Tab-separated table of C-alpha atoms in Angstrom:
chain	number	residue	atom	x	y	z
A	73	LYS	CA	-15.030	-40.771	-33.403
A	74	GLN	CA	-13.345	-38.463	-30.920
A	75	GLU	CA	-10.525	-40.084	-29.234
A	76	VAL	CA	-8.250	-38.553	-26.409
A	77	THR	CA	-4.819	-39.554	-25.553
A	78	GLN	CA	-2.579	-38.683	-22.859
A	79	ILE	CA	1.204	-38.961	-22.594
A	80	PRO	CA	2.992	-40.222	-20.655
A	81	ALA	CA	0.839	-42.602	-18.878
A	82	ALA	CA	2.990	-42.118	-15.803
A	83	LEU	CA	5.743	-39.781	-14.448
A	84	SER	CA	8.043	-39.765	-11.424
A	85	VAL	CA	9.857	-36.522	-10.729
A	86	PRO	CA	11.708	-35.077	-7.850
A	87	GLU	CA	10.380	-32.121	-5.895
A	88	GLY	CA	10.781	-28.810	-7.626
A	89	GLU	CA	10.740	-29.793	-11.103
A	90	ASN	CA	8.599	-28.144	-13.658
A	91	LEU	CA	6.401	-30.607	-15.682
A	92	VAL	CA	4.579	-30.813	-18.954
A	93	LEU	CA	1.603	-33.244	-19.273
A	94	ASN	CA	0.282	-33.680	-22.849
A	95	CYS	CA	-3.286	-34.447	-24.155
A	96	SER	CA	-4.022	-34.907	-27.757
A	97	PHE	CA	-7.713	-35.153	-29.352
A	98	THR	CA	-8.680	-36.281	-32.868
A	99	ASP	CA	-11.403	-34.064	-33.728
A	100	SER	CA	-11.081	-30.328	-33.297
A	101	ALA	CA	-14.930	-29.755	-33.215
A	102	ILE	CA	-15.000	-29.064	-29.372
A	103	TYR	CA	-16.754	-26.346	-27.091
A	104	ASN	CA	-13.745	-26.770	-24.540
A	105	LEU	CA	-11.103	-28.880	-23.066
A	106	GLN	CA	-10.907	-29.592	-19.259
A	107	TRP	CA	-8.196	-30.887	-16.921
A	108	PHE	CA	-9.154	-32.751	-13.763
A	109	ARG	CA	-7.042	-34.159	-10.820
A	110	GLN	CA	-8.175	-37.199	-9.289
A	111	ASP	CA	-6.516	-38.536	-6.001
A	112	PRO	CA	-6.534	-42.387	-5.424
A	113	GLY	CA	-9.935	-43.762	-4.657
A	114	LYS	CA	-11.498	-40.394	-4.951
A	115	GLY	CA	-13.585	-38.500	-7.503
A	116	LEU	CA	-12.534	-35.964	-9.940
A	117	THR	CA	-11.546	-32.256	-9.250
A	118	SER	CA	-11.670	-29.804	-11.972
A	119	LEU	CA	-8.590	-27.891	-12.389
A	120	LEU	CA	-8.897	-25.606	-15.620
A	121	LEU	CA	-11.269	-25.289	-18.503
A	122	ILE	CA	-10.261	-23.783	-21.638
A	123	GLN	CA	-12.917	-22.633	-23.943
A	124	SER	CA	-12.327	-23.369	-27.660
A	125	SER	CA	-11.702	-19.607	-28.437
A	126	GLN	CA	-9.005	-19.306	-25.756
A	127	ARG	CA	-5.275	-20.295	-25.915
A	128	GLU	CA	-4.514	-20.850	-22.468
A	129	GLN	CA	-5.893	-20.556	-18.585
A	130	THR	CA	-3.876	-20.127	-15.389
A	131	SER	CA	-4.601	-21.270	-11.826
A	132	GLY	CA	-1.814	-20.763	-9.395
A	133	ARG	CA	1.160	-22.775	-10.510
A	134	LEU	CA	-1.148	-24.615	-13.241
A	135	ASN	CA	-1.256	-23.481	-16.856
A	136	ALA	CA	-3.123	-25.016	-19.553
A	137	SER	CA	-2.906	-24.339	-23.334
A	138	LEU	CA	-5.056	-25.064	-26.099
A	139	ASP	CA	-4.020	-25.639	-29.840
A	140	LYS	CA	-7.485	-26.749	-31.337
A	141	SER	CA	-6.232	-26.923	-34.764
A	142	SER	CA	-3.450	-29.312	-33.995
A	143	GLY	CA	-5.588	-31.093	-31.520
A	144	ARG	CA	-3.300	-30.587	-28.465
A	145	SER	CA	-3.407	-29.473	-24.772
A	146	THR	CA	-0.520	-29.247	-22.492
A	147	LEU	CA	-0.758	-28.975	-18.527
A	148	TYR	CA	2.195	-27.097	-17.329
A	149	ILE	CA	2.871	-27.489	-13.630
A	150	ALA	CA	5.588	-25.385	-12.008
A	151	ALA	CA	7.778	-26.147	-9.148
A	152	SER	CA	6.131	-29.351	-8.493
A	153	GLN	CA	5.363	-30.451	-4.850
A	154	PRO	CA	4.525	-34.043	-3.431
A	155	GLY	CA	1.111	-32.822	-2.841
A	156	ASP	CA	0.632	-32.624	-6.484
A	157	SER	CA	0.979	-36.391	-6.841
A	158	ALA	CA	-2.361	-37.465	-8.515
A	159	THR	CA	-3.564	-38.699	-11.786
A	160	TYR	CA	-4.539	-35.889	-14.072
A	161	LEU	CA	-7.303	-36.388	-16.653
A	162	CYS	CA	-7.872	-34.219	-19.719
A	163	ALA	CA	-11.474	-34.369	-21.295
A	164	VAL	CA	-13.001	-32.687	-24.359
A	165	SER	CA	-16.499	-31.627	-24.751
A	166	PRO	CA	-17.663	-32.183	-28.448
A	167	TYR	CA	-20.792	-30.294	-29.667
A	168	THR	CA	-23.016	-32.135	-27.210
A	169	ASP	CA	-23.340	-32.120	-23.682
A	170	LYS	CA	-20.960	-34.941	-22.795
A	171	LEU	CA	-17.350	-35.319	-22.040
A	172	ILE	CA	-14.710	-37.600	-23.611
A	173	PHE	CA	-11.967	-38.617	-21.323
A	174	GLY	CA	-8.256	-39.306	-21.994
A	175	THR	CA	-6.861	-42.285	-19.759
A	176	GLY	CA	-4.915	-40.120	-17.737
A	177	THR	CA	-1.098	-39.318	-16.613
A	178	ARG	CA	-0.169	-40.824	-13.018
A	179	LEU	CA	2.073	-38.208	-11.444
A	180	GLN	CA	4.307	-38.980	-8.656
A	181	VAL	CA	6.202	-36.317	-7.078
A	182	PHE	CA	8.986	-37.482	-4.412
A	183	PRO	CA	10.954	-35.280	-1.789
B	273	ASP	CA	-20.316	-25.100	-1.731
B	274	VAL	CA	-22.005	-27.038	-4.575
B	275	LYS	CA	-21.882	-30.780	-4.572
B	276	VAL	CA	-22.713	-33.813	-6.022
B	277	THR	CA	-23.259	-36.454	-3.451
B	278	GLN	CA	-22.884	-40.262	-4.013
B	279	SER	CA	-24.675	-42.017	-1.301
B	280	SER	CA	-21.978	-44.978	-0.751
B	281	ARG	CA	-18.216	-44.913	-1.104
B	282	TYR	CA	-17.650	-48.484	-0.977
B	283	LEU	CA	-20.285	-51.398	-1.738
B	284	VAL	CA	-19.785	-55.204	-1.766
B	285	LYS	CA	-22.411	-57.118	-3.363
B	286	ARG	CA	-23.247	-60.878	-4.567
B	287	THR	CA	-23.667	-61.940	-7.931
B	288	GLY	CA	-27.013	-61.708	-9.080
B	289	GLU	CA	-28.368	-59.006	-6.774
B	290	LYS	CA	-30.071	-55.852	-7.708
B	291	VAL	CA	-27.829	-52.732	-6.987
B	292	PHE	CA	-28.712	-49.251	-6.721
B	293	LEU	CA	-26.247	-46.307	-6.917
B	294	GLU	CA	-27.735	-43.239	-5.821
B	295	CYS	CA	-26.382	-39.563	-6.914
B	296	VAL	CA	-27.783	-36.255	-5.709
B	297	GLN	CA	-26.808	-32.830	-7.084
B	298	ASP	CA	-27.762	-29.614	-5.376
B	299	MET	CA	-27.086	-27.219	-8.027
B	300	ASP	CA	-30.200	-27.544	-10.125
B	301	HIS	CA	-28.257	-28.795	-13.118
B	302	GLU	CA	-30.432	-30.487	-15.793
B	303	ASN	CA	-27.582	-32.904	-17.098
B	304	MET	CA	-26.536	-35.772	-14.983
B	305	PHE	CA	-24.207	-38.595	-15.724
B	306	TRP	CA	-23.124	-41.797	-14.854
B	307	TYR	CA	-19.505	-43.244	-15.514
B	308	ARG	CA	-17.350	-46.207	-14.809
B	309	GLN	CA	-13.646	-46.162	-14.508
B	310	ASP	CA	-11.472	-49.074	-14.958
B	311	PRO	CA	-7.611	-49.235	-15.175
B	312	GLY	CA	-6.239	-48.707	-18.818
B	313	LEU	CA	-9.728	-47.951	-20.102
B	314	GLY	CA	-10.474	-44.539	-18.388
B	315	LEU	CA	-13.808	-43.120	-17.740
B	316	ARG	CA	-16.544	-44.577	-19.851
B	317	LEU	CA	-20.105	-43.223	-20.117
B	318	ILE	CA	-22.904	-45.442	-19.126
B	319	TYR	CA	-25.852	-43.251	-19.177
B	320	PHE	CA	-26.735	-39.606	-19.465
B	321	SER	CA	-29.893	-37.742	-18.404
B	322	TYR	CA	-30.725	-34.325	-19.671
B	323	ASP	CA	-33.892	-33.972	-17.876
B	324	VAL	CA	-36.520	-35.543	-15.452
B	325	LYS	CA	-37.493	-38.944	-16.798
B	326	MET	CA	-35.205	-38.468	-19.916
B	327	LYS	CA	-32.276	-40.735	-20.646
B	328	GLU	CA	-29.775	-41.480	-23.358
B	329	LYS	CA	-27.543	-44.520	-23.406
B	330	GLY	CA	-23.873	-43.927	-23.412
B	331	ASP	CA	-21.119	-45.973	-24.648
B	332	ILE	CA	-21.301	-49.089	-22.271
B	333	PRO	CA	-25.197	-49.372	-21.260
B	334	GLU	CA	-25.537	-53.178	-21.405
B	335	GLY	CA	-26.353	-54.432	-17.744
B	336	TYR	CA	-27.353	-51.141	-16.548
B	337	SER	CA	-30.395	-49.002	-16.294
B	338	VAL	CA	-31.041	-45.644	-14.743
B	339	SER	CA	-33.949	-43.840	-13.184
B	340	ARG	CA	-34.329	-40.047	-12.780
B	341	GLU	CA	-37.800	-39.117	-11.241
B	342	LYS	CA	-36.529	-35.867	-9.731
B	343	LYS	CA	-34.261	-33.196	-11.245
B	344	GLU	CA	-31.637	-33.506	-8.156
B	345	ARG	CA	-31.479	-37.538	-8.038
B	346	PHE	CA	-29.985	-39.778	-10.739
B	347	SER	CA	-29.836	-43.502	-9.872
B	348	LEU	CA	-27.915	-46.169	-11.634
B	349	ILE	CA	-29.362	-49.726	-11.529
B	350	LEU	CA	-27.606	-52.960	-11.897
B	351	GLU	CA	-30.511	-55.454	-12.304
B	352	SER	CA	-28.378	-58.669	-11.919
B	353	ALA	CA	-24.852	-57.705	-10.707
B	354	SER	CA	-22.137	-59.490	-12.358
B	355	THR	CA	-18.262	-59.697	-11.315
B	356	ASN	CA	-17.348	-57.854	-14.526
B	357	GLN	CA	-19.189	-54.662	-13.002
B	358	THR	CA	-16.608	-54.531	-10.211
B	359	SER	CA	-15.457	-50.800	-10.989
B	360	MET	CA	-15.353	-47.393	-9.766
B	361	TYR	CA	-18.589	-45.636	-10.532
B	362	LEU	CA	-18.738	-41.636	-10.747
B	363	CYS	CA	-21.664	-39.468	-11.161
B	364	ALA	CA	-21.459	-35.994	-12.613
B	365	SER	CA	-23.681	-33.035	-13.501
B	366	SER	CA	-23.666	-29.877	-15.534
B	367	LEU	CA	-25.798	-27.011	-16.833
B	368	SER	CA	-27.684	-27.837	-19.996
B	369	GLY	CA	-26.640	-25.617	-22.882
B	370	HIS	CA	-23.630	-24.139	-21.042
B	371	PRO	CA	-20.845	-26.374	-21.669
B	372	ASN	CA	-18.258	-23.884	-20.622
B	373	TYR	CA	-19.512	-24.023	-16.930
B	374	GLY	CA	-17.855	-27.439	-16.633
B	375	TYR	CA	-18.772	-30.423	-14.842
B	376	THR	CA	-19.054	-31.418	-11.300
B	377	PHE	CA	-18.140	-34.800	-10.033
B	378	GLY	CA	-19.096	-36.824	-7.045
B	379	SER	CA	-16.467	-38.610	-4.866
B	380	GLY	CA	-17.309	-42.048	-6.452
B	381	THR	CA	-18.337	-45.541	-5.408
B	382	ARG	CA	-16.261	-48.402	-5.205
B	383	LEU	CA	-18.393	-51.419	-6.256
B	384	THR	CA	-17.125	-54.894	-5.695
B	385	VAL	CA	-19.213	-57.853	-6.735
B	386	VAL	CA	-18.419	-61.226	-5.430
Protein backbone atom coordinates (compact mmCIF):
# COMPACT_ATOMS: atom_id res chain seq x y z
CA LYS A 1 0.00 0.00 0.00
CA GLN A 2 1.34 3.41 -0.98
CA GLU A 3 2.31 5.61 1.94
CA VAL A 4 3.39 9.24 1.72
CA THR A 5 5.42 10.91 4.46
CA GLN A 6 6.37 14.55 4.86
CA ILE A 7 9.19 15.84 7.00
CA PRO A 8 9.29 18.09 8.92
CA ALA A 9 5.73 18.32 10.21
CA ALA A 10 6.27 21.98 11.12
CA LEU A 11 8.86 24.61 10.33
CA SER A 12 9.33 28.17 11.54
CA VAL A 13 11.93 30.36 9.84
CA PRO A 14 12.84 34.04 9.49
CA GLU A 15 12.02 35.85 6.30
CA GLY A 16 14.58 35.51 3.51
CA GLU A 17 15.71 31.96 4.22
CA ASN A 18 15.83 29.30 1.54
CA LEU A 19 13.78 26.26 2.54
CA VAL A 20 13.56 22.59 1.66
CA LEU A 21 10.45 20.55 2.35
CA ASN A 22 10.66 16.79 1.99
CA CYS A 23 8.23 14.18 0.76
CA SER A 24 8.83 10.44 0.53
CA PHE A 25 6.66 7.66 -0.88
CA THR A 26 6.93 3.90 -0.67
CA ASP A 27 5.86 2.75 -4.15
CA SER A 28 7.57 4.18 -7.24
CA ALA A 29 4.71 3.14 -9.55
CA ILE A 30 3.23 6.63 -9.96
CA TYR A 31 2.04 8.85 -12.78
CA ASN A 32 3.11 12.03 -11.05
CA LEU A 33 3.67 13.87 -7.79
CA GLN A 34 1.96 17.12 -6.94
CA TRP A 35 2.65 19.82 -4.39
CA PHE A 36 -0.25 21.82 -2.96
CA ARG A 37 -0.54 24.78 -0.68
CA GLN A 38 -3.32 25.13 1.89
CA ASP A 39 -4.03 28.30 3.82
CA PRO A 40 -5.77 27.93 7.21
CA GLY A 41 -9.40 26.90 6.81
CA LYS A 42 -9.19 26.95 3.03
CA GLY A 43 -9.04 24.49 0.15
CA LEU A 44 -5.94 23.29 -1.71
CA THR A 45 -4.13 25.26 -4.38
CA SER A 46 -1.97 23.33 -6.83
CA LEU A 47 1.63 24.60 -6.94
CA LEU A 48 3.58 22.16 -9.08
CA LEU A 49 3.02 18.83 -10.80
CA ILE A 50 5.99 16.65 -11.75
CA GLN A 51 5.31 13.86 -14.17
CA SER A 52 7.04 10.54 -13.51
CA SER A 53 9.33 11.07 -16.52
CA GLN A 54 10.46 14.49 -15.27
CA ARG A 55 13.12 15.37 -12.71
CA GLU A 56 11.94 18.82 -11.68
CA GLN A 57 9.50 21.66 -12.19
CA THR A 58 9.88 25.35 -11.42
CA SER A 59 7.41 28.13 -10.80
CA GLY A 60 8.75 31.47 -9.65
CA ARG A 61 10.54 30.98 -6.33
CA LEU A 62 9.43 27.35 -6.11
CA ASN A 63 11.34 24.38 -7.44
CA ALA A 64 10.22 20.78 -6.99
CA SER A 65 12.35 17.75 -7.74
CA LEU A 66 11.43 14.11 -8.11
CA ASP A 67 13.61 11.04 -7.67
CA LYS A 68 11.17 8.25 -8.42
CA SER A 69 13.63 5.42 -7.89
CA SER A 70 14.38 6.48 -4.34
CA GLY A 71 10.80 7.55 -3.61
CA ARG A 72 11.61 11.16 -2.78
CA SER A 73 10.59 14.65 -3.73
CA THR A 74 11.70 18.02 -2.40
CA LEU A 75 10.06 21.42 -2.61
CA TYR A 76 12.58 24.23 -2.54
CA ILE A 77 11.35 27.71 -1.64
CA ALA A 78 13.81 30.50 -2.35
CA ALA A 79 13.95 33.73 -0.35
CA SER A 80 10.95 32.90 1.83
CA GLN A 81 8.37 35.58 2.65
CA PRO A 82 5.68 35.85 5.36
CA GLY A 83 3.10 35.29 2.62
CA ASP A 84 4.54 31.80 2.10
CA SER A 85 3.18 30.79 5.52
CA ALA A 86 0.79 27.89 4.92
CA THR A 87 0.62 24.11 5.01
CA TYR A 88 2.32 22.37 2.09
CA LEU A 89 1.03 18.98 1.00
CA CYS A 90 2.51 16.51 -1.41
CA ALA A 91 0.43 13.87 -3.14
CA VAL A 92 1.23 11.01 -5.49
CA SER A 93 -0.95 9.69 -8.26
CA PRO A 94 -0.54 5.90 -8.49
CA TYR A 95 -1.71 4.01 -11.55
CA THR A 96 -5.32 4.95 -10.84
CA ASP A 97 -7.20 8.23 -10.95
CA LYS A 98 -6.79 8.82 -7.22
CA LEU A 99 -4.38 10.90 -5.18
CA ILE A 100 -2.64 9.77 -2.01
CA PHE A 101 -1.63 12.59 0.30
CA GLY A 102 1.05 13.13 2.89
CA THR A 103 0.08 14.78 6.18
CA GLY A 104 1.73 18.06 5.30
CA THR A 105 4.37 20.49 6.52
CA ARG A 106 3.11 23.57 8.34
CA LEU A 107 5.36 26.49 7.46
CA GLN A 108 5.58 29.78 9.30
CA VAL A 109 7.79 32.56 7.96
CA PHE A 110 8.19 35.44 10.39
CA PRO A 111 9.35 38.97 9.53
CA ASP B 1 -11.29 30.65 -14.49
CA VAL B 2 -12.13 27.01 -13.89
CA LYS B 3 -13.73 26.23 -10.60
CA VAL B 4 -14.87 23.66 -8.12
CA THR B 5 -17.52 25.23 -5.91
CA GLN B 6 -18.66 23.87 -2.57
CA SER B 7 -21.97 25.36 -1.60
CA SER B 8 -21.22 25.98 2.09
CA ARG B 9 -18.06 27.15 3.83
CA TYR B 10 -19.36 26.41 7.32
CA LEU B 11 -22.15 24.14 8.52
CA VAL B 12 -23.39 23.28 11.99
CA LYS B 13 -25.72 20.30 12.27
CA ARG B 14 -27.22 18.26 15.07
CA THR B 15 -26.48 14.62 15.76
CA GLY B 16 -28.83 12.39 13.78
CA GLU B 17 -29.61 14.93 11.07
CA LYS B 18 -29.29 14.03 7.39
CA VAL B 19 -26.67 16.31 5.88
CA PHE B 20 -25.99 17.13 2.22
CA LEU B 21 -22.71 18.61 1.07
CA GLU B 22 -22.80 19.86 -2.51
CA CYS B 23 -19.99 20.25 -5.01
CA VAL B 24 -20.21 21.65 -8.54
CA GLN B 25 -17.46 21.86 -11.17
CA ASP B 26 -17.51 23.74 -14.46
CA MET B 27 -14.63 21.96 -16.23
CA ASP B 28 -16.55 19.03 -17.74
CA HIS B 29 -14.40 16.65 -15.67
CA GLU B 30 -15.44 13.02 -15.45
CA ASN B 31 -13.81 12.36 -12.06
CA MET B 32 -15.00 13.86 -8.82
CA PHE B 33 -13.85 13.12 -5.28
CA TRP B 34 -14.80 13.73 -1.69
CA TYR B 35 -12.06 13.87 0.95
CA ARG B 36 -12.16 14.64 4.63
CA GLN B 37 -9.25 16.29 6.39
CA ASP B 38 -8.45 15.89 10.08
CA PRO B 39 -5.42 17.07 12.07
CA GLY B 40 -2.68 14.47 12.10
CA LEU B 41 -4.53 12.21 9.65
CA GLY B 42 -4.22 14.24 6.47
CA LEU B 43 -6.67 13.94 3.60
CA ARG B 44 -8.55 10.67 3.34
CA LEU B 45 -10.68 9.66 0.38
CA ILE B 46 -14.34 9.01 1.20
CA TYR B 47 -15.85 8.39 -2.24
CA PHE B 48 -14.89 8.76 -5.84
CA SER B 49 -17.07 9.05 -8.96
CA TYR B 50 -15.72 8.47 -12.45
CA ASP B 51 -18.93 9.14 -14.36
CA VAL B 52 -22.57 10.04 -13.90
CA LYS B 53 -24.25 7.55 -11.57
CA MET B 54 -20.94 5.71 -11.09
CA LYS B 55 -19.22 5.65 -7.72
CA GLU B 56 -16.49 3.84 -5.89
CA LYS B 57 -15.73 3.63 -2.19
CA GLY B 58 -12.61 5.25 -0.93
CA ASP B 59 -10.71 4.51 2.25
CA ILE B 60 -13.35 5.65 4.75
CA PRO B 61 -16.86 5.33 3.25
CA GLU B 62 -18.64 4.22 6.43
CA GLY B 63 -21.42 6.59 7.43
CA TYR B 64 -21.44 8.33 4.05
CA SER B 65 -23.14 7.95 0.69
CA VAL B 66 -22.88 9.93 -2.53
CA SER B 67 -25.00 10.96 -5.47
CA ARG B 68 -23.99 11.95 -8.98
CA GLU B 69 -27.02 12.54 -11.14
CA LYS B 70 -25.34 15.12 -13.38
CA LYS B 71 -21.75 15.31 -14.56
CA GLU B 72 -21.07 18.65 -12.92
CA ARG B 73 -22.51 17.88 -9.48
CA PHE B 74 -21.32 15.45 -6.81
CA SER B 75 -23.10 15.32 -3.47
CA LEU B 76 -21.88 13.81 -0.22
CA ILE B 77 -24.61 12.61 2.13
CA LEU B 78 -24.32 11.93 5.83
CA GLU B 79 -27.34 9.73 6.49
CA SER B 80 -27.32 10.33 10.24
CA ALA B 81 -24.67 12.79 11.31
CA SER B 82 -22.48 11.92 14.28
CA THR B 83 -19.97 13.98 16.22
CA ASN B 84 -17.06 11.97 14.81
CA GLN B 85 -17.97 13.34 11.38
CA THR B 86 -17.00 16.82 12.46
CA SER B 87 -14.29 17.66 9.96
CA MET B 88 -13.19 19.68 6.95
CA TYR B 89 -14.63 18.23 3.74
CA LEU B 90 -12.93 18.86 0.43
CA CYS B 91 -14.27 18.18 -3.05
CA ALA B 92 -12.03 17.81 -6.10
CA SER B 93 -12.30 17.02 -9.79
CA SER B 94 -9.97 15.76 -12.50
CA LEU B 95 -10.02 14.77 -16.15
CA SER B 96 -10.35 11.03 -16.60
CA GLY B 97 -7.38 9.30 -18.22
CA HIS B 98 -5.25 12.42 -17.96
CA PRO B 99 -3.61 12.26 -14.53
CA ASN B 100 -0.97 14.79 -15.57
CA TYR B 101 -3.59 17.49 -15.96
CA GLY B 102 -3.82 17.55 -12.18
CA TYR B 103 -6.65 18.04 -9.73
CA THR B 104 -8.72 21.09 -8.88
CA PHE B 105 -10.02 21.46 -5.33
CA GLY B 106 -12.89 23.41 -3.87
CA SER B 107 -12.48 25.76 -0.94
CA GLY B 108 -13.78 23.26 1.59
CA THR B 109 -16.74 22.90 3.95
CA ARG B 110 -16.11 22.96 7.68
CA LEU B 111 -18.79 20.77 9.21
CA THR B 112 -19.46 20.73 12.93
CA VAL B 113 -21.86 18.14 14.34
CA VAL B 114 -23.16 18.95 17.81
